[in-house]
Amino acid sequence: MENQKGYDLYITSESATVQDYLDAVNELIVYSQISRSRNQNSKCEGCPRCCAERIPLTSIDVELMMKGLGFSSFAGFINKYCHVVVDGPVVDIILAQNIKGECVFLKPDGRCSQYRLRSLVCQTFICSPSTPRAVKLRETVVNKGEDELVRRWFREGRNKKGELIIHEAWEPDLDINDWQVNAFTGKKEYRDVLLREVCTQELWHILTKER
Ligand code: SF4
Ligand code: SF4
């Protein structure tokens, strides 16, 4: 974009984790001078313009939020803070929204009430131009984390004799085999998930090539 300052990212270590990725993006948000297409101030602080969108959750987001908010029941957390939509074979588990279509955690002053617990999607979105490899990494990490959350949702439902929590549904046609074990399986923190295991070989190759 003309006159817009964006960002690229590349991976320098074989043992880089999703937490390293989050740390890098958080540092970028706070300290860099990159442009913000939705905010003339070019700062995220106090700006709520991306908090009224679909916010998909990963298995680790839910793990960390449950711990941080004192929930021991997965179903209790999903019912209070999430919205589960089933559309044919697709399951979408997102943060719930208030009547204005804003995230449940958004405060009236435009700040996040759970900033330290905010989702991976919240932490990695910046309304700045970015390179295709940066976009692809975000998309890949989010998708794997979402898939693992859906696997957990199925599992928890089965434990409760097949009672899946669904808030909206259109002709559900679900098959648990569509959600396979992946790099997020069994992991409770982002530092436990290796980017090497999240990325395809091709994406890893692209991301580890310094320009
Ligand atoms: S990324 Fe979100 S919070 Fe940051 S400036 Fe853009 S719209 Fe506002
Ligand atoms: S969790 Fe916080 S940062 Fe994320 S959408 Fe909700 S209010 Fe915004």
PDB file of C-alpha atoms and ligand atoms in Angstrom:
ATOM      1  CA  MET A   1       0.000   0.000   0.000  1.00  0.00           C
ATOM      2  CA  GLU A   2       1.263   3.447  -0.856  1.00  0.00           C
ATOM      3  CA  ASN A   3       2.771   5.372   2.108  1.00  0.00           C
ATOM      4  CA  GLN A   4       1.924   2.494   4.436  1.00  0.00           C
ATOM      5  CA  LYS A   5       4.655   0.948   6.545  1.00  0.00           C
ATOM      6  CA  GLY A   6       4.044  -2.749   7.155  1.00  0.00           C
ATOM      7  CA  TYR A   7       6.010  -5.735   8.373  1.00  0.00           C
ATOM      8  CA  ASP A   8       7.587  -9.035   7.445  1.00  0.00           C
ATOM      9  CA  LEU A   9       8.690 -11.853   9.702  1.00  0.00           C
ATOM     10  CA  TYR A  10      11.035 -14.778   9.468  1.00  0.00           C
ATOM     11  CA  ILE A  11      12.087 -17.565  11.808  1.00  0.00           C
ATOM     12  CA  THR A  12      15.684 -17.759  13.030  1.00  0.00           C
ATOM     13  CA  SER A  13      15.612 -20.845  15.243  1.00  0.00           C
ATOM     14  CA  GLU A  14      14.655 -24.476  14.694  1.00  0.00           C
ATOM     15  CA  SER A  15      13.190 -24.480  18.207  1.00  0.00           C
ATOM     16  CA  ALA A  16      11.030 -21.349  17.809  1.00  0.00           C
ATOM     17  CA  THR A  17       7.633 -21.721  19.471  1.00  0.00           C
ATOM     18  CA  VAL A  18       4.241 -20.106  19.030  1.00  0.00           C
ATOM     19  CA  GLN A  19       5.047 -18.095  22.176  1.00  0.00           C
ATOM     20  CA  ASP A  20       8.152 -16.689  20.429  1.00  0.00           C
ATOM     21  CA  TYR A  21       5.921 -15.654  17.536  1.00  0.00           C
ATOM     22  CA  LEU A  22       3.493 -13.963  19.955  1.00  0.00           C
ATOM     23  CA  ASP A  23       6.328 -12.189  21.768  1.00  0.00           C
ATOM     24  CA  ALA A  24       7.669 -10.857  18.458  1.00  0.00           C
ATOM     25  CA  VAL A  25       4.271  -9.560  17.335  1.00  0.00           C
ATOM     26  CA  ASN A  26       3.505  -8.026  20.731  1.00  0.00           C
ATOM     27  CA  GLU A  27       6.841  -6.227  20.633  1.00  0.00           C
ATOM     28  CA  LEU A  28       6.066  -5.006  17.141  1.00  0.00           C
ATOM     29  CA  ILE A  29       2.678  -3.676  18.294  1.00  0.00           C
ATOM     30  CA  VAL A  30       4.159  -1.745  21.196  1.00  0.00           C
ATOM     31  CA  TYR A  31       7.459  -0.468  19.842  1.00  0.00           C
ATOM     32  CA  SER A  32       7.340  -0.264  16.038  1.00  0.00           C
ATOM     33  CA  GLN A  33       6.302   2.641  13.868  1.00  0.00           C
ATOM     34  CA  ILE A  34       4.230   0.566  11.430  1.00  0.00           C
ATOM     35  CA  SER A  35       1.035   2.046   9.978  1.00  0.00           C
ATOM     36  CA  ARG A  36      -2.475   1.234  11.188  1.00  0.00           C
ATOM     37  CA  SER A  37      -4.997   1.443   8.371  1.00  0.00           C
ATOM     38  CA  ARG A  38      -7.952   1.721  10.779  1.00  0.00           C
ATOM     39  CA  ASN A  39      -6.427   4.168  13.192  1.00  0.00           C
ATOM     40  CA  GLN A  40      -4.793   7.447  12.273  1.00  0.00           C
ATOM     41  CA  ASN A  41      -2.846   7.453  15.549  1.00  0.00           C
ATOM     42  CA  SER A  42      -0.870   4.435  14.360  1.00  0.00           C
ATOM     43  CA  LYS A  43      -1.199   2.883  17.810  1.00  0.00           C
ATOM     44  CA  CYS A  44      -3.318   0.020  19.076  1.00  0.00           C
ATOM     45  CA  GLU A  45      -3.594   1.293  22.630  1.00  0.00           C
ATOM     46  CA  GLY A  46      -7.173   2.260  23.420  1.00  0.00           C
ATOM     47  CA  CYS A  47      -8.413   1.388  19.912  1.00  0.00           C
ATOM     48  CA  PRO A  48     -11.326  -1.094  19.785  1.00  0.00           C
ATOM     49  CA  ARG A  49     -11.816  -1.150  16.001  1.00  0.00           C
ATOM     50  CA  CYS A  50     -10.979  -4.821  15.602  1.00  0.00           C
ATOM     51  CA  CYS A  51     -12.963  -6.010  18.643  1.00  0.00           C
ATOM     52  CA  ALA A  52     -16.292  -6.340  16.862  1.00  0.00           C
ATOM     53  CA  GLU A  53     -15.202  -9.036  14.458  1.00  0.00           C
ATOM     54  CA  ARG A  54     -15.306 -12.823  14.483  1.00  0.00           C
ATOM     55  CA  ILE A  55     -12.675 -13.928  17.026  1.00  0.00           C
ATOM     56  CA  PRO A  56     -11.953 -17.639  16.602  1.00  0.00           C
ATOM     57  CA  LEU A  57     -10.323 -19.370  19.566  1.00  0.00           C
ATOM     58  CA  THR A  58      -7.586 -21.957  19.807  1.00  0.00           C
ATOM     59  CA  SER A  59      -7.425 -24.840  22.274  1.00  0.00           C
ATOM     60  CA  ILE A  60      -4.682 -23.011  24.199  1.00  0.00           C
ATOM     61  CA  ASP A  61      -6.647 -19.725  24.291  1.00  0.00           C
ATOM     62  CA  VAL A  62      -9.454 -21.594  26.022  1.00  0.00           C
ATOM     63  CA  GLU A  63      -7.039 -23.408  28.342  1.00  0.00           C
ATOM     64  CA  LEU A  64      -5.435 -20.115  29.410  1.00  0.00           C
ATOM     65  CA  MET A  65      -8.727 -18.214  29.706  1.00  0.00           C
ATOM     66  CA  MET A  66     -10.289 -20.978  31.804  1.00  0.00           C
ATOM     67  CA  LYS A  67      -7.291 -20.929  34.128  1.00  0.00           C
ATOM     68  CA  GLY A  68      -7.150 -17.131  34.284  1.00  0.00           C
ATOM     69  CA  LEU A  69     -10.880 -16.722  34.874  1.00  0.00           C
ATOM     70  CA  GLY A  70     -11.141 -19.599  37.353  1.00  0.00           C
ATOM     71  CA  PHE A  71     -13.195 -22.090  35.319  1.00  0.00           C
ATOM     72  CA  SER A  72     -12.837 -25.817  35.919  1.00  0.00           C
ATOM     73  CA  SER A  73     -15.695 -26.732  33.593  1.00  0.00           C
ATOM     74  CA  PHE A  74     -15.076 -26.593  29.841  1.00  0.00           C
ATOM     75  CA  ALA A  75     -18.818 -26.546  29.186  1.00  0.00           C
ATOM     76  CA  GLY A  76     -19.279 -23.738  31.705  1.00  0.00           C
ATOM     77  CA  PHE A  77     -16.644 -21.619  29.984  1.00  0.00           C
ATOM     78  CA  ILE A  78     -17.955 -22.307  26.473  1.00  0.00           C
ATOM     79  CA  ASN A  79     -21.497 -21.438  27.514  1.00  0.00           C
ATOM     80  CA  LYS A  80     -20.503 -18.191  29.203  1.00  0.00           C
ATOM     81  CA  TYR A  81     -17.842 -16.738  26.914  1.00  0.00           C
ATOM     82  CA  CYS A  82     -18.103 -18.506  23.553  1.00  0.00           C
ATOM     83  CA  HIS A  83     -20.469 -18.945  20.661  1.00  0.00           C
ATOM     84  CA  VAL A  84     -20.506 -22.278  18.838  1.00  0.00           C
ATOM     85  CA  VAL A  85     -21.821 -22.344  15.290  1.00  0.00           C
ATOM     86  CA  VAL A  86     -22.228 -25.537  13.278  1.00  0.00           C
ATOM     87  CA  ASP A  87     -22.815 -25.138   9.572  1.00  0.00           C
ATOM     88  CA  GLY A  88     -23.012 -28.517   7.815  1.00  0.00           C
ATOM     89  CA  PRO A  89     -19.590 -30.147   8.408  1.00  0.00           C
ATOM     90  CA  VAL A  90     -17.996 -26.931   9.768  1.00  0.00           C
ATOM     91  CA  VAL A  91     -17.672 -25.966  13.458  1.00  0.00           C
ATOM     92  CA  ASP A  92     -16.769 -22.422  14.473  1.00  0.00           C
ATOM     93  CA  ILE A  93     -16.002 -21.671  18.141  1.00  0.00           C
ATOM     94  CA  ILE A  94     -15.623 -17.939  18.637  1.00  0.00           C
ATOM     95  CA  LEU A  95     -15.649 -15.430  21.482  1.00  0.00           C
ATOM     96  CA  ALA A  96     -19.183 -14.384  22.383  1.00  0.00           C
ATOM     97  CA  GLN A  97     -20.366 -10.870  21.515  1.00  0.00           C
ATOM     98  CA  ASN A  98     -22.632  -8.404  23.273  1.00  0.00           C
ATOM     99  CA  ILE A  99     -25.803  -6.977  21.781  1.00  0.00           C
ATOM    100  CA  LYS A 100     -23.764  -4.378  19.838  1.00  0.00           C
ATOM    101  CA  GLY A 101     -21.736  -7.114  18.181  1.00  0.00           C
ATOM    102  CA  GLU A 102     -18.636  -6.369  20.254  1.00  0.00           C
ATOM    103  CA  CYS A 103     -16.488  -8.884  22.079  1.00  0.00           C
ATOM    104  CA  VAL A 104     -17.748  -9.776  25.560  1.00  0.00           C
ATOM    105  CA  PHE A 105     -14.422  -8.673  27.010  1.00  0.00           C
ATOM    106  CA  LEU A 106     -14.517  -5.155  25.537  1.00  0.00           C
ATOM    107  CA  LYS A 107     -14.929  -2.454  28.185  1.00  0.00           C
ATOM    108  CA  PRO A 108     -16.973   0.724  27.561  1.00  0.00           C
ATOM    109  CA  ASP A 109     -13.729   2.746  27.423  1.00  0.00           C
ATOM    110  CA  GLY A 110     -12.630   0.755  24.359  1.00  0.00           C
ATOM    111  CA  ARG A 111     -10.045  -1.317  26.224  1.00  0.00           C
ATOM    112  CA  CYS A 112      -9.822  -5.061  26.695  1.00  0.00           C
ATOM    113  CA  SER A 113     -10.809  -6.287  30.155  1.00  0.00           C
ATOM    114  CA  GLN A 114      -8.730  -9.437  29.642  1.00  0.00           C
ATOM    115  CA  TYR A 115      -5.741  -8.016  27.800  1.00  0.00           C
ATOM    116  CA  ARG A 116      -3.270 -10.515  29.282  1.00  0.00           C
ATOM    117  CA  LEU A 117      -5.574 -13.403  28.409  1.00  0.00           C
ATOM    118  CA  ARG A 118      -6.654 -12.185  24.982  1.00  0.00           C
ATOM    119  CA  SER A 119      -6.736 -14.741  22.206  1.00  0.00           C
ATOM    120  CA  LEU A 120      -3.981 -15.586  19.741  1.00  0.00           C
ATOM    121  CA  VAL A 121      -6.058 -13.970  16.998  1.00  0.00           C
ATOM    122  CA  CYS A 122      -6.248 -10.736  19.015  1.00  0.00           C
ATOM    123  CA  GLN A 123      -2.533 -10.790  19.718  1.00  0.00           C
ATOM    124  CA  THR A 124      -1.494 -11.356  16.115  1.00  0.00           C
ATOM    125  CA  PHE A 125      -3.834  -9.016  14.255  1.00  0.00           C
ATOM    126  CA  ILE A 126      -2.414  -5.656  13.252  1.00  0.00           C
ATOM    127  CA  CYS A 127      -4.227  -3.565  10.644  1.00  0.00           C
ATOM    128  CA  SER A 128      -0.960  -3.002   8.786  1.00  0.00           C
ATOM    129  CA  PRO A 129       0.279  -4.352   5.491  1.00  0.00           C
ATOM    130  CA  SER A 130       2.276  -7.560   5.928  1.00  0.00           C
ATOM    131  CA  THR A 131       4.066 -10.003   3.644  1.00  0.00           C
ATOM    132  CA  PRO A 132       2.376 -13.165   2.338  1.00  0.00           C
ATOM    133  CA  ARG A 133       4.556 -15.346   4.584  1.00  0.00           C
ATOM    134  CA  ALA A 134       3.535 -13.388   7.681  1.00  0.00           C
ATOM    135  CA  VAL A 135      -0.122 -13.766   6.693  1.00  0.00           C
ATOM    136  CA  LYS A 136       0.307 -17.472   5.998  1.00  0.00           C
ATOM    137  CA  LEU A 137       2.011 -18.162   9.324  1.00  0.00           C
ATOM    138  CA  ARG A 138      -0.811 -16.483  11.247  1.00  0.00           C
ATOM    139  CA  GLU A 139      -3.454 -18.341   9.271  1.00  0.00           C
ATOM    140  CA  THR A 140      -1.703 -21.695   9.785  1.00  0.00           C
ATOM    141  CA  VAL A 141      -1.192 -21.275  13.543  1.00  0.00           C
ATOM    142  CA  VAL A 142      -4.784 -20.097  14.059  1.00  0.00           C
ATOM    143  CA  ASN A 143      -6.242 -22.947  11.997  1.00  0.00           C
ATOM    144  CA  LYS A 144      -4.297 -25.652  13.839  1.00  0.00           C
ATOM    145  CA  GLY A 145      -5.265 -24.197  17.223  1.00  0.00           C
ATOM    146  CA  GLU A 146      -8.919 -23.924  16.209  1.00  0.00           C
ATOM    147  CA  ASP A 147      -8.941 -27.512  14.979  1.00  0.00           C
ATOM    148  CA  GLU A 148      -7.619 -28.765  18.298  1.00  0.00           C
ATOM    149  CA  LEU A 149     -10.291 -26.800  20.146  1.00  0.00           C
ATOM    150  CA  VAL A 150     -12.981 -28.458  18.049  1.00  0.00           C
ATOM    151  CA  ARG A 151     -11.448 -31.871  18.835  1.00  0.00           C
ATOM    152  CA  ARG A 152     -11.685 -31.029  22.537  1.00  0.00           C
ATOM    153  CA  TRP A 153     -15.277 -29.839  22.102  1.00  0.00           C
ATOM    154  CA  PHE A 154     -16.152 -33.221  20.558  1.00  0.00           C
ATOM    155  CA  ARG A 155     -14.318 -35.094  23.308  1.00  0.00           C
ATOM    156  CA  GLU A 156     -15.975 -33.183  26.124  1.00  0.00           C
ATOM    157  CA  GLY A 157     -19.353 -33.687  24.469  1.00  0.00           C
ATOM    158  CA  ARG A 158     -18.754 -37.428  24.248  1.00  0.00           C
ATOM    159  CA  ASN A 159     -17.819 -37.560  27.926  1.00  0.00           C
ATOM    160  CA  LYS A 160     -21.204 -36.053  28.630  1.00  0.00           C
ATOM    161  CA  LYS A 161     -22.957 -38.737  26.569  1.00  0.00           C
ATOM    162  CA  GLY A 162     -22.833 -36.894  23.273  1.00  0.00           C
ATOM    163  CA  GLU A 163     -24.305 -33.605  24.396  1.00  0.00           C
ATOM    164  CA  LEU A 164     -22.397 -31.164  22.234  1.00  0.00           C
ATOM    165  CA  ILE A 165     -22.731 -27.476  23.079  1.00  0.00           C
ATOM    166  CA  ILE A 166     -24.153 -25.755  20.007  1.00  0.00           C
ATOM    167  CA  HIS A 167     -25.565 -22.227  19.986  1.00  0.00           C
ATOM    168  CA  GLU A 168     -26.470 -22.036  16.299  1.00  0.00           C
ATOM    169  CA  ALA A 169     -26.754 -24.781  13.701  1.00  0.00           C
ATOM    170  CA  TRP A 170     -27.600 -25.223  10.038  1.00  0.00           C
ATOM    171  CA  GLU A 171     -28.017 -28.814   8.849  1.00  0.00           C
ATOM    172  CA  PRO A 172     -25.207 -30.242  11.032  1.00  0.00           C
ATOM    173  CA  ASP A 173     -23.234 -33.004   9.333  1.00  0.00           C
ATOM    174  CA  LEU A 174     -20.270 -33.615  11.630  1.00  0.00           C
ATOM    175  CA  ASP A 175     -17.536 -36.229  11.561  1.00  0.00           C
ATOM    176  CA  ILE A 176     -14.899 -36.106  14.303  1.00  0.00           C
ATOM    177  CA  ASN A 177     -12.375 -37.632  11.887  1.00  0.00           C
ATOM    178  CA  ASP A 178     -12.283 -34.295  10.071  1.00  0.00           C
ATOM    179  CA  TRP A 179     -10.264 -32.942  13.054  1.00  0.00           C
ATOM    180  CA  GLN A 180      -7.006 -34.846  13.338  1.00  0.00           C
ATOM    181  CA  VAL A 181      -4.341 -34.747  16.047  1.00  0.00           C
ATOM    182  CA  ASN A 182      -1.904 -31.893  15.369  1.00  0.00           C
ATOM    183  CA  ALA A 183       0.914 -29.850  16.929  1.00  0.00           C
ATOM    184  CA  PHE A 184      -1.510 -28.319  19.460  1.00  0.00           C
ATOM    185  CA  THR A 185      -2.742 -31.676  20.760  1.00  0.00           C
ATOM    186  CA  GLY A 186      -1.990 -32.160  24.453  1.00  0.00           C
ATOM    187  CA  LYS A 187      -0.337 -28.721  24.760  1.00  0.00           C
ATOM    188  CA  LYS A 188      -1.407 -26.290  27.476  1.00  0.00           C
ATOM    189  CA  GLU A 189       0.798 -23.293  26.703  1.00  0.00           C
ATOM    190  CA  TYR A 190       2.040 -21.597  23.551  1.00  0.00           C
ATOM    191  CA  ARG A 191       5.656 -22.189  24.574  1.00  0.00           C
ATOM    192  CA  ASP A 192       4.960 -25.928  24.207  1.00  0.00           C
ATOM    193  CA  VAL A 193       4.049 -25.665  20.516  1.00  0.00           C
ATOM    194  CA  LEU A 194       6.913 -25.673  18.021  1.00  0.00           C
ATOM    195  CA  LEU A 195       6.384 -23.600  14.886  1.00  0.00           C
ATOM    196  CA  ARG A 196       8.310 -26.279  12.993  1.00  0.00           C
ATOM    197  CA  GLU A 197       5.552 -28.741  13.839  1.00  0.00           C
ATOM    198  CA  VAL A 198       2.755 -26.323  12.956  1.00  0.00           C
ATOM    199  CA  CYS A 199       4.101 -25.363   9.510  1.00  0.00           C
ATOM    200  CA  THR A 200       4.186 -27.461   6.394  1.00  0.00           C
ATOM    201  CA  GLN A 201       7.677 -28.112   5.037  1.00  0.00           C
ATOM    202  CA  GLU A 202       7.077 -25.611   2.281  1.00  0.00           C
ATOM    203  CA  LEU A 203       5.932 -22.857   4.661  1.00  0.00           C
ATOM    204  CA  TRP A 204       8.824 -23.562   7.041  1.00  0.00           C
ATOM    205  CA  HIS A 205      11.253 -23.186   4.145  1.00  0.00           C
ATOM    206  CA  ILE A 206       9.716 -19.855   3.159  1.00  0.00           C
ATOM    207  CA  LEU A 207       9.686 -18.577   6.748  1.00  0.00           C
ATOM    208  CA  THR A 208      13.288 -19.456   7.505  1.00  0.00           C
ATOM    209  CA  LYS A 209      14.683 -17.691   4.434  1.00  0.00           C
ATOM    210  CA  GLU A 210      16.040 -14.286   5.411  1.00  0.00           C
ATOM    211  CA  ARG A 211      15.403 -11.660   2.730  1.00  0.00           C
TER     212      ARG A 211
HETATM  213  S1  SF4 B   1      -5.000  -3.518  14.929  1.00  0.00           S
HETATM  214 FE1  SF4 B   1      -6.994  -3.253  15.894  1.00  0.00          FE
HETATM  215  S2  SF4 B   1      -6.517  -2.187  17.806  1.00  0.00           S
HETATM  216 FE2  SF4 B   1      -4.748  -1.930  16.485  1.00  0.00          FE
HETATM  217  S3  SF4 B   1      -5.102   0.012  15.435  1.00  0.00           S
HETATM  218 FE3  SF4 B   1      -5.876  -1.619  14.112  1.00  0.00          FE
HETATM  219  S4  SF4 B   1      -8.039  -1.756  14.565  1.00  0.00           S
HETATM  220 FE4  SF4 B   1      -7.075  -0.632  16.254  1.00  0.00          FE
HETATM  221  S1  SF4 B   2     -10.375 -10.324  23.758  1.00  0.00           S
HETATM  222 FE1  SF4 B   2      -9.895  -8.172  24.105  1.00  0.00          FE
HETATM  223  S2  SF4 B   2      -8.617  -7.599  22.345  1.00  0.00           S
HETATM  224 FE2  SF4 B   2      -9.682  -9.481  21.804  1.00  0.00          FE
HETATM  225  S3  SF4 B   2     -11.536  -8.854  20.729  1.00  0.00           S
HETATM  226 FE3  SF4 B   2     -12.048  -9.108  22.906  1.00  0.00          FE
HETATM  227  S4  SF4 B   2     -11.826  -7.055  23.799  1.00  0.00           S
HETATM  228 FE4  SF4 B   2     -10.752  -7.059  21.827  1.00  0.00          FE
END
